[in-house]
Every structure is written in C-alpha cells, then in structure tokens.
XYZ file of C-alpha atoms in Angstrom:
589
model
C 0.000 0.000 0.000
C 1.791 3.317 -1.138
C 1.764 6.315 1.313
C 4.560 9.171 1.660
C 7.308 8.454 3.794
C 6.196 7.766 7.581
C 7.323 10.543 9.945
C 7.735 7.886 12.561
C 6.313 4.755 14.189
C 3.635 4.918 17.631
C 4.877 3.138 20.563
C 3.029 0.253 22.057
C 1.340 1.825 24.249
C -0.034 4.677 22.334
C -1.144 2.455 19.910
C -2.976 0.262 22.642
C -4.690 3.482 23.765
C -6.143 4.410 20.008
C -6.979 1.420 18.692
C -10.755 0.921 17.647
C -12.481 -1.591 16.827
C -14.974 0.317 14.653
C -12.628 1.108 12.070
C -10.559 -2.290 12.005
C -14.079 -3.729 11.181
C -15.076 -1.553 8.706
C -11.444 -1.989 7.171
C -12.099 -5.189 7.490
C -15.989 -5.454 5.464
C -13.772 -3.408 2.592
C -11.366 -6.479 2.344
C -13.716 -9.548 2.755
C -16.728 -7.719 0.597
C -15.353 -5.295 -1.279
C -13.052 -7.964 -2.552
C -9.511 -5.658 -2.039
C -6.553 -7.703 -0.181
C -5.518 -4.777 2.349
C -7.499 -1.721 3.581
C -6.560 0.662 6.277
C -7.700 3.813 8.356
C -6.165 7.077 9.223
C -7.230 9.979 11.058
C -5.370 13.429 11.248
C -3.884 14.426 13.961
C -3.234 18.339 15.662
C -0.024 17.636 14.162
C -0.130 17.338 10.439
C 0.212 14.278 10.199
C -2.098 11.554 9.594
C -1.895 8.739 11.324
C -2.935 4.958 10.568
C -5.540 3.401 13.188
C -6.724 0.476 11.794
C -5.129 -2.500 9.012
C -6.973 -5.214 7.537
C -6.198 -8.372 5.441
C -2.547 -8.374 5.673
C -0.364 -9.328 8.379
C 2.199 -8.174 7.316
C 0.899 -4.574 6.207
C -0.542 -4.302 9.598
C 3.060 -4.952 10.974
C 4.722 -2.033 8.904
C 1.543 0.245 8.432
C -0.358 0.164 11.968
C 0.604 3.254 13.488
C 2.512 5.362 11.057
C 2.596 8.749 10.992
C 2.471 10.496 7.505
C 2.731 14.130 7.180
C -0.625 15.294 5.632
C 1.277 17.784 3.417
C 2.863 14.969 1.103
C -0.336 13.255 0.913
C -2.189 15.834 -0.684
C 0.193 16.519 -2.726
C -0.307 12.798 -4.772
C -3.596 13.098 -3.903
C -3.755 16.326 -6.202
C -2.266 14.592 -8.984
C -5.544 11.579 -8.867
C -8.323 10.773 -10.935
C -11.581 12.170 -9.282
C -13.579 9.181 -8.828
C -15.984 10.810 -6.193
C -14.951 10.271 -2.739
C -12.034 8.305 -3.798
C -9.024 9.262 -5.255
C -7.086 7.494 -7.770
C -3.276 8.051 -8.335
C -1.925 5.317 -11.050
C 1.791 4.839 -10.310
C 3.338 6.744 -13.143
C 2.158 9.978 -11.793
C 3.863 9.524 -8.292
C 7.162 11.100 -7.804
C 8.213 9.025 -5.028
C 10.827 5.996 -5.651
C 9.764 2.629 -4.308
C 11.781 2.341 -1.397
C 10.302 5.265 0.086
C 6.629 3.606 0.246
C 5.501 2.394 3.494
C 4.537 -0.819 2.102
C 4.256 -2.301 -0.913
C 2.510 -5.487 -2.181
C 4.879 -8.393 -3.815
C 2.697 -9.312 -6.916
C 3.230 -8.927 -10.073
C 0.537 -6.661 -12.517
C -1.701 -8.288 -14.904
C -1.274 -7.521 -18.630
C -3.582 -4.930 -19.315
C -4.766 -1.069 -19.138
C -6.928 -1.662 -16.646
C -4.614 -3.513 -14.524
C -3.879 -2.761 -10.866
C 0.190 -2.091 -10.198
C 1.639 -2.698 -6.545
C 2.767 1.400 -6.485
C -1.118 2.502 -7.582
C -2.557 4.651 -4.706
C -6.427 4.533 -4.032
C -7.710 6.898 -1.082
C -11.000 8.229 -0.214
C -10.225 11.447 2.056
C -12.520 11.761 5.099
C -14.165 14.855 5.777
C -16.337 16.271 8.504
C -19.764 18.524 8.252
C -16.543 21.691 7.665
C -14.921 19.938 4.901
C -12.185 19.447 7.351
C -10.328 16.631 6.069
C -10.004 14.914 9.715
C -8.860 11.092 8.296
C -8.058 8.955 5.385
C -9.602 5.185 3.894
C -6.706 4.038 2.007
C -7.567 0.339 -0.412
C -5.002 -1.972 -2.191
C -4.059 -5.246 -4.341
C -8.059 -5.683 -5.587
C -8.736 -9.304 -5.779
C -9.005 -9.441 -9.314
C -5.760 -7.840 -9.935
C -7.646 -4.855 -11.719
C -8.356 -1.395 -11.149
C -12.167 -0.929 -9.907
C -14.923 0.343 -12.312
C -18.031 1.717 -11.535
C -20.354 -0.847 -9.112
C -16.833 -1.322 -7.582
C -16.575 2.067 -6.756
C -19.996 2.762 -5.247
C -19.372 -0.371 -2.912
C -16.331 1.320 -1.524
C -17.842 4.821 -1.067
C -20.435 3.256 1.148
C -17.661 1.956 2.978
C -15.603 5.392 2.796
C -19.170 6.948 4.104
C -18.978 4.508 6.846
C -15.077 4.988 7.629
C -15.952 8.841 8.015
C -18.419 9.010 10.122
C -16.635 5.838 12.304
C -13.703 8.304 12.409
C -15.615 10.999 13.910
C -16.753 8.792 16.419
C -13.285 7.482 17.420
C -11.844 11.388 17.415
C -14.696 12.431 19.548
C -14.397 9.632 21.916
C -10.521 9.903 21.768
C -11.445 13.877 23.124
C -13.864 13.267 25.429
C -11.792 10.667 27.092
C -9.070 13.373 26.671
C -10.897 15.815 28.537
C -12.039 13.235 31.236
C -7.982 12.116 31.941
C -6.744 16.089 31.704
C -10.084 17.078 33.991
C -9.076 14.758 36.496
C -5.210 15.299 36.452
C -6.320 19.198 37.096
C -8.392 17.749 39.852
C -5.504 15.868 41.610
C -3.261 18.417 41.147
C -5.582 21.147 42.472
C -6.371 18.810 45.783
C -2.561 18.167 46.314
C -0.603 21.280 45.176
C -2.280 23.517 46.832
C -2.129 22.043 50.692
C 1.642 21.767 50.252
C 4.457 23.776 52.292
C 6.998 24.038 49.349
C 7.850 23.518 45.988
C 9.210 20.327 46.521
C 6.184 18.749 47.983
C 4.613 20.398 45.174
C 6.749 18.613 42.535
C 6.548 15.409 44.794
C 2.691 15.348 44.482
C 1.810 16.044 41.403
C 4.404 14.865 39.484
C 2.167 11.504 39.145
C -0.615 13.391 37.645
C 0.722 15.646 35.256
C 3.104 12.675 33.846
C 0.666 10.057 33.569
C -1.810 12.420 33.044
C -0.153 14.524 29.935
C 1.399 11.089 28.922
C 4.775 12.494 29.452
C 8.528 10.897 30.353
C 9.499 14.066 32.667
C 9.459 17.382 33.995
C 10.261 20.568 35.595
C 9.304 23.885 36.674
C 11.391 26.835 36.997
C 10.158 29.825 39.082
C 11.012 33.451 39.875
C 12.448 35.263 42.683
C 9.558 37.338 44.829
C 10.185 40.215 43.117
C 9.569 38.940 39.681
C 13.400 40.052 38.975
C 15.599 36.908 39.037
C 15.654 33.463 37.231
C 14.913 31.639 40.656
C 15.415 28.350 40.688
C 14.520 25.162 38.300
C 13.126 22.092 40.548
C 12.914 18.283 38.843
C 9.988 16.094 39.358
C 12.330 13.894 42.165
C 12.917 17.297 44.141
C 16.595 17.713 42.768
C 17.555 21.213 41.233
C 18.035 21.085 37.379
C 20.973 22.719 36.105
C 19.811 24.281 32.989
C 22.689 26.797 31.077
C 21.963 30.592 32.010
C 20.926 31.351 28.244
C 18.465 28.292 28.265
C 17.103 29.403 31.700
C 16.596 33.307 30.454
C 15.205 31.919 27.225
C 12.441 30.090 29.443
C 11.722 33.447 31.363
C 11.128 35.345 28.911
C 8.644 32.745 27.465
C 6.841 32.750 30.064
C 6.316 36.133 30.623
C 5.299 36.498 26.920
C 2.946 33.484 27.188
C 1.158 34.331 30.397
C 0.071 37.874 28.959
C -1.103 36.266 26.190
C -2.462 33.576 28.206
C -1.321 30.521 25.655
C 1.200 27.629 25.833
C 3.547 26.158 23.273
C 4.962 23.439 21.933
C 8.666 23.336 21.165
C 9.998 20.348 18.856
C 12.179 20.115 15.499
C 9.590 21.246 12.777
C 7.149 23.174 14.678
C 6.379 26.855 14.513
C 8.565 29.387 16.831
C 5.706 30.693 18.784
C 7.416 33.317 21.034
C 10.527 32.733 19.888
C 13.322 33.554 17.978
C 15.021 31.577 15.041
C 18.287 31.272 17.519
C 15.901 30.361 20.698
C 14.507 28.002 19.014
C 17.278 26.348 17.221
C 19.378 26.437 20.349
C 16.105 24.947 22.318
C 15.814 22.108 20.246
C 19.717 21.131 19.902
C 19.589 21.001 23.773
C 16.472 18.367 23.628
C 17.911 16.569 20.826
C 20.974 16.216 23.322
C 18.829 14.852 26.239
C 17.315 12.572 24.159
C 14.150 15.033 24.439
C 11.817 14.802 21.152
C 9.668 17.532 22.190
C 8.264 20.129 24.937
C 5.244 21.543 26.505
C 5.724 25.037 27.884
C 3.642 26.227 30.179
C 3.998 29.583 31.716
C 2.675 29.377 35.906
C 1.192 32.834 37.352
C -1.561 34.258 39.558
C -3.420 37.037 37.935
C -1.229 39.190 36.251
C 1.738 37.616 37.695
C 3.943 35.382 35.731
C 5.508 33.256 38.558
C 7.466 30.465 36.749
C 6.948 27.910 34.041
C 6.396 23.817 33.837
C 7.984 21.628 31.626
C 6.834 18.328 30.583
C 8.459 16.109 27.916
C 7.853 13.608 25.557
C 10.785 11.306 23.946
C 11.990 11.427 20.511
C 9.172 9.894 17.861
C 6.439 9.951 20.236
C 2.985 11.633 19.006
C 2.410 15.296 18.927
C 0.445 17.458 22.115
C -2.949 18.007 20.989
C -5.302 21.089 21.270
C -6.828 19.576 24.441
C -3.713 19.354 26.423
C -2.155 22.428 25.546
C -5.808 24.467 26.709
C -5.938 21.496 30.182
C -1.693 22.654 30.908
C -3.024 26.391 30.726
C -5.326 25.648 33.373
C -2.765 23.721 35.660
C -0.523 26.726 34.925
C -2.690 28.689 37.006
C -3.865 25.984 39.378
C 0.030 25.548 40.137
C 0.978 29.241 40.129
C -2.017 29.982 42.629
C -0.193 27.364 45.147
C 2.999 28.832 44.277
C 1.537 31.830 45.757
C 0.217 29.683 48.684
C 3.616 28.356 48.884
C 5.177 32.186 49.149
C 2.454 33.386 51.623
C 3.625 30.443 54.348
C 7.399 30.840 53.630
C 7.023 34.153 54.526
C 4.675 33.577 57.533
C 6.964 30.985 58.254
C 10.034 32.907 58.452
C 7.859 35.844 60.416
C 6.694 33.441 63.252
C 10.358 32.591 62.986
C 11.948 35.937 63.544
C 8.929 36.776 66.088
C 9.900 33.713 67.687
C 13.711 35.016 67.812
C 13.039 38.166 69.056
C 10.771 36.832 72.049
C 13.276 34.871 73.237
C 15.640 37.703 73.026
C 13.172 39.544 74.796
C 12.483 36.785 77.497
C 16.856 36.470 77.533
C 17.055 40.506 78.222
C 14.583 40.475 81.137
C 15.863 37.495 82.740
C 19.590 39.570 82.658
C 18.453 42.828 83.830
C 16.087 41.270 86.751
C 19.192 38.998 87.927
C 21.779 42.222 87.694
C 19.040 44.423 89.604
C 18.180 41.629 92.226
C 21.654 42.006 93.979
C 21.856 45.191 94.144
C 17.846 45.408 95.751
C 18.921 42.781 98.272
C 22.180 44.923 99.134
C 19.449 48.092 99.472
C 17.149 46.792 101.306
C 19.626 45.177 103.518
C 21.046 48.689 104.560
C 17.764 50.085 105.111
C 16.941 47.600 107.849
C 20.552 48.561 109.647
C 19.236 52.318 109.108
C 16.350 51.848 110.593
C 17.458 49.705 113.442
C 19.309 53.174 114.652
C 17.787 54.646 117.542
C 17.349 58.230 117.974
C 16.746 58.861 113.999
C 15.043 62.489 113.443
C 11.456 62.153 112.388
C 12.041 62.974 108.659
C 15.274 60.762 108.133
C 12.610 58.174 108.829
C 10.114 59.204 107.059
C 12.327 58.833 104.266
C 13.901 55.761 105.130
C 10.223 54.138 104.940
C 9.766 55.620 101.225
C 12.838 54.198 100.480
C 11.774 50.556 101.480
C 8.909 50.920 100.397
C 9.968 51.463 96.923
C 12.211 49.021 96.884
C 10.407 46.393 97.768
C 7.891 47.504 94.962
C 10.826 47.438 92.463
C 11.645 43.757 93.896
C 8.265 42.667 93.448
C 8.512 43.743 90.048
C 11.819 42.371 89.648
C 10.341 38.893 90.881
C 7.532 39.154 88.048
C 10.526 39.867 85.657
C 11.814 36.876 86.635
C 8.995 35.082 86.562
C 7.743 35.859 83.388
C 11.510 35.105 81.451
C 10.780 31.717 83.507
C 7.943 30.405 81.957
C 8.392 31.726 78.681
C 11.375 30.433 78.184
C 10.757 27.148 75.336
C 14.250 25.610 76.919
C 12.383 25.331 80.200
C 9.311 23.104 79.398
C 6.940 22.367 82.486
C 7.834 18.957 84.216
C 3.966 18.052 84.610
C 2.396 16.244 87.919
C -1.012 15.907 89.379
C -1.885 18.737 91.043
C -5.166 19.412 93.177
C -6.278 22.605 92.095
C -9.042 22.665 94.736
C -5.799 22.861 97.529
C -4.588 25.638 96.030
C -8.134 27.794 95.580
C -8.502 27.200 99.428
C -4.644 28.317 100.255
C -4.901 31.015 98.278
C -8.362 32.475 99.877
C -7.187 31.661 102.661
C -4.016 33.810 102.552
C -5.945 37.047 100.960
C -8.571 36.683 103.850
C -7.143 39.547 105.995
C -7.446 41.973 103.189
C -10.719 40.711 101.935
C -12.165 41.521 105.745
C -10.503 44.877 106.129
C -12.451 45.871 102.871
C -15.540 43.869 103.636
C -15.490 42.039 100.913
C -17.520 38.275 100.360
C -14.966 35.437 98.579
C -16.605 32.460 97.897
C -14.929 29.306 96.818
C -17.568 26.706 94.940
C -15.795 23.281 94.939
C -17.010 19.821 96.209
C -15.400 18.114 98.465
C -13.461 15.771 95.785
C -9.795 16.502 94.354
C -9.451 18.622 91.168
C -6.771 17.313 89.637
C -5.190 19.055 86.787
C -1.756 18.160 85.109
C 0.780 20.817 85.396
C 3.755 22.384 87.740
C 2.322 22.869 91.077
C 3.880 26.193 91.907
C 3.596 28.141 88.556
C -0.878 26.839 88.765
C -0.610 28.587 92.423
C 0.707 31.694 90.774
C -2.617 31.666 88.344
C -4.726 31.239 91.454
C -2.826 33.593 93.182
C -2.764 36.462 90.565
C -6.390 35.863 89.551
C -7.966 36.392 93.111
C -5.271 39.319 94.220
C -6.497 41.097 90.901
C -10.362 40.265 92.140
C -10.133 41.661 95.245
C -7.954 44.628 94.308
C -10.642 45.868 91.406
C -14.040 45.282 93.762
C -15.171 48.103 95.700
C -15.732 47.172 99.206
C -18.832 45.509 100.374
C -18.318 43.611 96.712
C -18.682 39.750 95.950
C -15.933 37.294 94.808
C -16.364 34.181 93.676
C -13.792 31.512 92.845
C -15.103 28.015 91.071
C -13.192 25.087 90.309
C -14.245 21.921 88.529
C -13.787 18.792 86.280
C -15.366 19.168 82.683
C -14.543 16.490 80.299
C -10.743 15.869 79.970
C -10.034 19.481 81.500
C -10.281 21.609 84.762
C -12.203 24.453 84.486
C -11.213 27.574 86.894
C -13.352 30.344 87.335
C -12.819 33.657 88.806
C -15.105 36.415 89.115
C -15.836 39.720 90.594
C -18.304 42.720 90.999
C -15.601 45.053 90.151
C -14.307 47.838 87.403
C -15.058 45.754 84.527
C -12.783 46.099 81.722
C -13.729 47.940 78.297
C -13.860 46.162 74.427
C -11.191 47.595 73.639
C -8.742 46.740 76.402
C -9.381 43.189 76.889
C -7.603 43.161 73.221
C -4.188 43.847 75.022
C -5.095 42.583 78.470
C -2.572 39.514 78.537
C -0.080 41.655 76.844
C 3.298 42.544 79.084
C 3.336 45.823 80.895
C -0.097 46.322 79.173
C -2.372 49.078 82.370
C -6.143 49.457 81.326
C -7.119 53.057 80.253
C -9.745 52.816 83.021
C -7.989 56.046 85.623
C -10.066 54.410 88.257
C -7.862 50.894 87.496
C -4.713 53.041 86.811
C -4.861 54.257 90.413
C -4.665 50.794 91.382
C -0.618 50.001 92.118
C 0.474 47.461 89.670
C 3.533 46.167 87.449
C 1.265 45.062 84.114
C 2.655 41.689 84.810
C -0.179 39.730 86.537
C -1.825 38.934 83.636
C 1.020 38.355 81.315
C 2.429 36.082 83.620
C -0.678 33.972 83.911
C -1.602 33.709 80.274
C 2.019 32.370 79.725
C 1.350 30.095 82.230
C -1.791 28.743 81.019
C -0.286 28.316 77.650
C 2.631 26.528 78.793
C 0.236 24.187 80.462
C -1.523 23.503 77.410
C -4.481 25.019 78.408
C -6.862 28.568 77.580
C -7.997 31.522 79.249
C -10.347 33.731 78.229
C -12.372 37.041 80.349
C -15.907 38.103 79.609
C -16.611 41.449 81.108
C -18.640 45.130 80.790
C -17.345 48.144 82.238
C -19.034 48.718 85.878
C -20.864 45.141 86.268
C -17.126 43.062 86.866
C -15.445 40.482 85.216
C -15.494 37.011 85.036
C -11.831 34.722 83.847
C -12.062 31.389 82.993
C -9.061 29.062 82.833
C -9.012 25.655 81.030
C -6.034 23.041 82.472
C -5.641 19.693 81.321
C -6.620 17.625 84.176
C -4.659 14.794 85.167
C-alpha cells in the first residue's frame, strides 16, 4: 500500500490506547466484501500528520503500516495529482514522484497484462471529511482481488464503505477527546487537591508529578520559578525534588517565554519542525539542539502565574518519535498553569509567615533572655538596698524625717523587687528551653490556700470570697507552683478591682478531659477595647479608676504564659461597671 514516507512509528502503548475496533471492522468489510486484499484507516492528527488506526487483510501490512505517521502535506500533494472518482481518489503509479523504497509498504505481486490492470505502487484513497470539509482522516484500499483497477459498481461499494469509515472516524476522534478531557479534567483535579495544601515547591513537585506525567502522557518534567520580586531566574526544581541545572541562556530563554505566554495567556509546543511561537530563530534552534541532546523529542511550555503575575513555568516532555500534544492538552496545561501558580503563591504566603513566626519567635526569646539579665543584675543590688535600710532603721534616735524617708525608700524598693520577681517570673515560663515537668496537682488545695491567705485583706475591705468546689480533688496536670501563681494572681487582681462591700467568687471543677477555673468579681469591669491587650506585658487598662490601682502590668502576662505553657486557655468576659469574670481551662490529670 503506497503512502509518503512515515514521519515515525507509535509506541506500544499509544497504539494500545487508540486502537478501535470500529474502524478495524469496517477496514475489514472493505477487504472480505469489497473484494480488495488490504485496507486501512487514518485519522489526522493536531499535528499534520495523519496517522494509521486500523489495518486489515494483511499481516504483514498491519506490521509495517499500523501506526505510522504520515505528514498530511505529502499526501495531498499525490492526492492532487488523482483521478476524481468521487470520494475516492485514484493516483496510477506513473504519476507519483516518489521511488519505491520510500513507500511504506508495498505489495509483492506482479501486474496483470492490461490497461486496466492494478500495479503494486497505484494509490487509491478516499479522504474523510467532517460537516466543515475538514479533512479529519483517510480510507486508504489496495491489491483488488481481481488484480484490476475498480470500475463503476466497484466504486460505489467502496464509497459506502468510505461513508462509513468517516463518520466511524468521527466517532473514534470524539471519543478519543472526550476521554481526553475526562484524563486532563481529572489530572487538574488531583493536582488542584494536592498542590495547593503543600508547604513548598518540593512537595509540590513530589505530588503532582504523578498526575501531570501520567496524566499529559509524558517521560518528565520541571518547573522553573522566579524570585519574589519577579526580577531573578529563581530556581529550576525536577519532578524527584533535585535542582536542574539548565545553562543561564536556556534558563533566560524560558523566562522570557513565560512572561510572553502568560500575557497572552497561551502555551507552546517546542519540537524540530514546529512553529517558533514566542521565539526567535536562535531560541529556538538552540532549544531544540539542547532536547535533541537529552534525548528530548519535544516540549510543553507552560507559563505558571496568579493574575497578572507570571511566577514560573512547567515543563513536561515527551521522547523522541512519540505523538504530537494536541489542542486539548495544551488548553488542560493552561489551566494547571494557574492551578500551580495559585499554590505557588500559597507556597510564598507560608514561607514568609513561616520565616515571620520565625523571627517573632527570635526576638521573644531575646526579649524573654534581656529580662531574665536585667532582673538577675538588679536583684543584687535590691537585696544589698534593702539590707542597709533595715541597719538604718534599726538606729535609735533617727530624726522624724530621716525616717520618714527611710520608709519611702523601702517601700519602693520592695515595689521594684516585686517587680523584679515578676521579671523573673515571666523570662521563667516563657522560656521554650524550660518546658513544664507536669504532675497531678489538686487545684481545689490551692483555691482554698490562696483564699485563705488574701482573707485579711478581703475583711478589712468587707469584701464576700466564695470558693464553689465539692469536696473531691481537682486534679489538673501541670507544675504545682507556677498553677498557684494563676490562682494567686487571679484572686489578688479580684479583690484589688471590687469596691468594698463587693462579691468574689472563685469556682473550680472537672469538665470532660479538663479543669475548668473560674474567677469572678463585681468590680471595674474592663472595656472592648482593652481586653484586646489585656494579657499583653506591661499592658495598664485606660480605666484612671484601674490606673490608680498600684500594679507592674505583669499579673496577667504572667498567667496567660502560664496557662499556655500548660496547654491550656484563658479567656475574660466582662462590661465596664458590672465586673469580670476569667475562665481558665487546664488539662486535668
């Protein structure tokens, strides 16, 4: 059976995936009715080629035919040298240019004496066109049985069968693209769900590599991407994670592609024979020399980007000979491209949260390293102070205002130590190097001691505490000393905030798998607007009737960090004149 020279042969596989059995039966009805020894079937491809499906009645032409590619431009070429004989097209072997060894296969019979007699290098092809006239496959018919050239009823027998190879071809294109858009739909699907979850660009490769090779049929890929500010070639990342080294020019060459592409919102195809696209005669020739040398047949370039952002590109490849990218995947790679660049974006927005929490991080500790230095060198020096004080005031005979001022001076002091101690005690537990050593720890004991040891102040003030408790243990998990300092801090703040004659009233209780510690009061109240910074270091409400209260800013800080430590929650709920009400979740033990 004559054809132009085949541009190359289909791999197993791809031909396993195209086959249909539609047209290898009508090929077949053309050889066992028709009465011709070997019929076959080609549709065009995106490529311009066409490309044979189907081969009847020979073995061996099905061996050398099945899955050759033949560029479309040679074949209408012959085919405009035939005899019109209505659908099909007749070229008798003295009008073909080509030599014999250049046919894909040719019969081994000898002609019949005669005019009318068929030769092995005649051509016979019906073109198949759609509803457009779009020529979209071929029926190509050799070695009749008779050994002569078909007349008339011949003919109209095989146009039925050309009528029925057309619209069979159809069929097998539109099912080919449906199931096309079903495999490209659902790679876009997996890569969506996967990509876009992931921390980095390696997990992104590492995910989705699977989909977009199996499901773009391709051997490999790659994606490059650009620096944050759009400025630098970035980096160039290999489906196993490992960084590609690409040469600079090839690497700029890609960038600008990209850039070009995503404005224009396309993708291309780069391969020996195809159109430039973007670029230039030299890009292009030094593009394909590069595949050639990695064994590369041909490229799909995508360009990656997030609105009007070009972010990066994706590569994937297909080996030397295999079949052409069609129309489908090119407009499914587009929409990866900006599946891919929205979770490169993702990808950006966590590194840089990432290395945020990480600098926060830094500078806390710093922070928590600082206090814990200055408390330590101002502790020794307080002690030394308030040492000389007592010695001072142990003098007899003192004049009235050298004590007077002695007694400020304590007093201050020991109000500097106190905050000193919170200093301390706040570096303490929010140091991450110090984690708590956790033990059960009654947290019903500690409610009682610490009511216990602010009942002188809450009867010179006249004030009701109440502790609600049963008479079971309340066991939380934590450090016993740093939970008394919650307790502790939580009921001094309670009794300093109530006016006299004001309630208190301190809960404690199991609920669930935690230990639930309310404290509340009939006091201030605390505005929206402060409880925003309330647990916040240093932080004094802008309430002047709480600012006249003596206080470091500490109390609260110190608890929250506590709490957190612990593994546990704290929350207030309060209005401004009706009190306030904090509730602290422990895990209980």
């Amino acid at each position: 059976m004559p054809a132009p020279p085949p541009e190359s042969a289909r791999s197993g596989a791809w031909a396993a995936a195209a086959e249909d059995d539609a047209l290898l039966l009508i090929a077949e009805g053309v050889t066992q009715i028709a009465g011709f020894g070997v019929a076959a079937i080609s549709v065009a491809r995106d490529d311009g080629h066409m490309q044979v499906m189907a081969v009847a009645g020979s073995d061996d032409a099905r061996q050398q035919l099945e899955g050759r590619r033949t560029p479309i431009d040679a074949l209408m070429t012959e085919l405009a040298k035939a005899d019109d004989w209505g659908m099909l097209k007749f070229v008798p072997h003295e009008r073909l240019d080509l030599g014999e060894g250049e046919w894909g296969w040719v019969p081994d019979v000898e002609p019949l004496a005669g005019d009318d007699a068929w030769h092995p290098m005649d051509l016979l092809v019906a073109p198949l066109h759609d509803q457009d006239g779009t020529l979209r496959g071929s029926l190509s018919i050799d070695l009749p049985a008779d050994g002569r050239r078909p007349g008339p009823d011949q003919r109209r027998v095989l146009e039925l069968y050309a009528e029925q190879a057309a619209r069979a071809v159809l069929t097998a294109l539109e099912r080919e693209e449906l199931a096309a858009q079903v495999r490209l739909a659902d790679t876009a699907r997996r890569i969506v769900r996967q990509a876009s979850v992931q921390p980095s660009l390696e997990h992104i490769l590492q995910t989705s590599r699977p989909a977009l090779t199996e499901g773009f049929r391709a051997i490999g890929m790659w994606i490059q991407t650009f620096d944050e500010d759009g400025l630098g070639t970035g980096s160039v990342y290999s489906a196993d994670g490992a960084v590609v080294e690409l040469p600079l020019d090839l690497i700029e060459i890609a960038e600008t592609a990209a850039r070009l592409l995503w404005a224009e919102q396309q993708v291309t195809v780069v391969a020996a024979g195809r159109p430039l696209g973007v670029l230039t005669a030299e890009q292009g020739t030094r593009v394909v020399d590069f595949l050639h040398a990695i064994e590369v047949g041909s490229i799909l370039f995508v360009p990656l980007g997030a609105g009007r952002e070009c972010l990066g590109n994706l590569v994937l490849t297909r080996p030397l000979h295999a079949p052409d990218w069609t129309e489908t995947e090119s407009a499914a790679a587009l929409d990866v491209g900006r599946d891919l660049g929205g979770a490169i974006l993702n990808v950006r927005a966590y590194e840089r949260e990432h290395r945020l929490v990480t600098e926060l991080q830094a500078l806390d500790t710093y922070k928590s390293q600082l206090i814990a230095t200055v408390s330590h060198e101002l502790k020794n020096p307080l002690t030394s102070v308030l040492g000389h004080l007592e010695i001072l005031e142990s003098v007899e005979g003192l004049p009235g205002p050298v004590r007077t001022s002695l007694n400020a001076m304590e007093r201050g002091a020991r109000r500097l130590g106190r905050v000193v101690d919170d200093l301390l005690l706040l570096a303490k537990v929010g140091d991450p190097d110090n984690p708590v050593v956790a033990r059960p720890v009654d947290l019903r004991t500690i409610v009682d001691d610490v009511v216990e040891l602010t009942a002188v102040e809450a009867e010179r003030r006249h004030l009701t505490v109440t502790v609600e408790a049963g008479s079971e243990q309340v066991l939380a998990s934590g450090d016993a000393t740093e939970l008394d300092r919650v307790v502790s801090n939580l009921v001094s703040n309670a009794l300093k905030y109530t006016a006299e004659g004001g309630r208190i009233t301190v809960s404690v209780a199991r609920v669930g798998s935690e230990v639930e510690l309310l404290c509340s009061d009939e006091g201030l109240g605390i505005s929206a607007e402060d409880q925003k910074q309330l647990f916040t270091e240093f932080f004094r409400s802008s309430n002047p009737a709480a600012v006249a209260q003596p206080g470091t800013g500490l109390g609260l800080a110190i608890v929250s960090r506590i709490v957190q430590r612990h593994g546990g929650h704290i929350a207030v709920e309060s209005e401004l004149g009706k009190g306030s009400t904090f509730r602290v979740l422990l895990p209980a033990a």
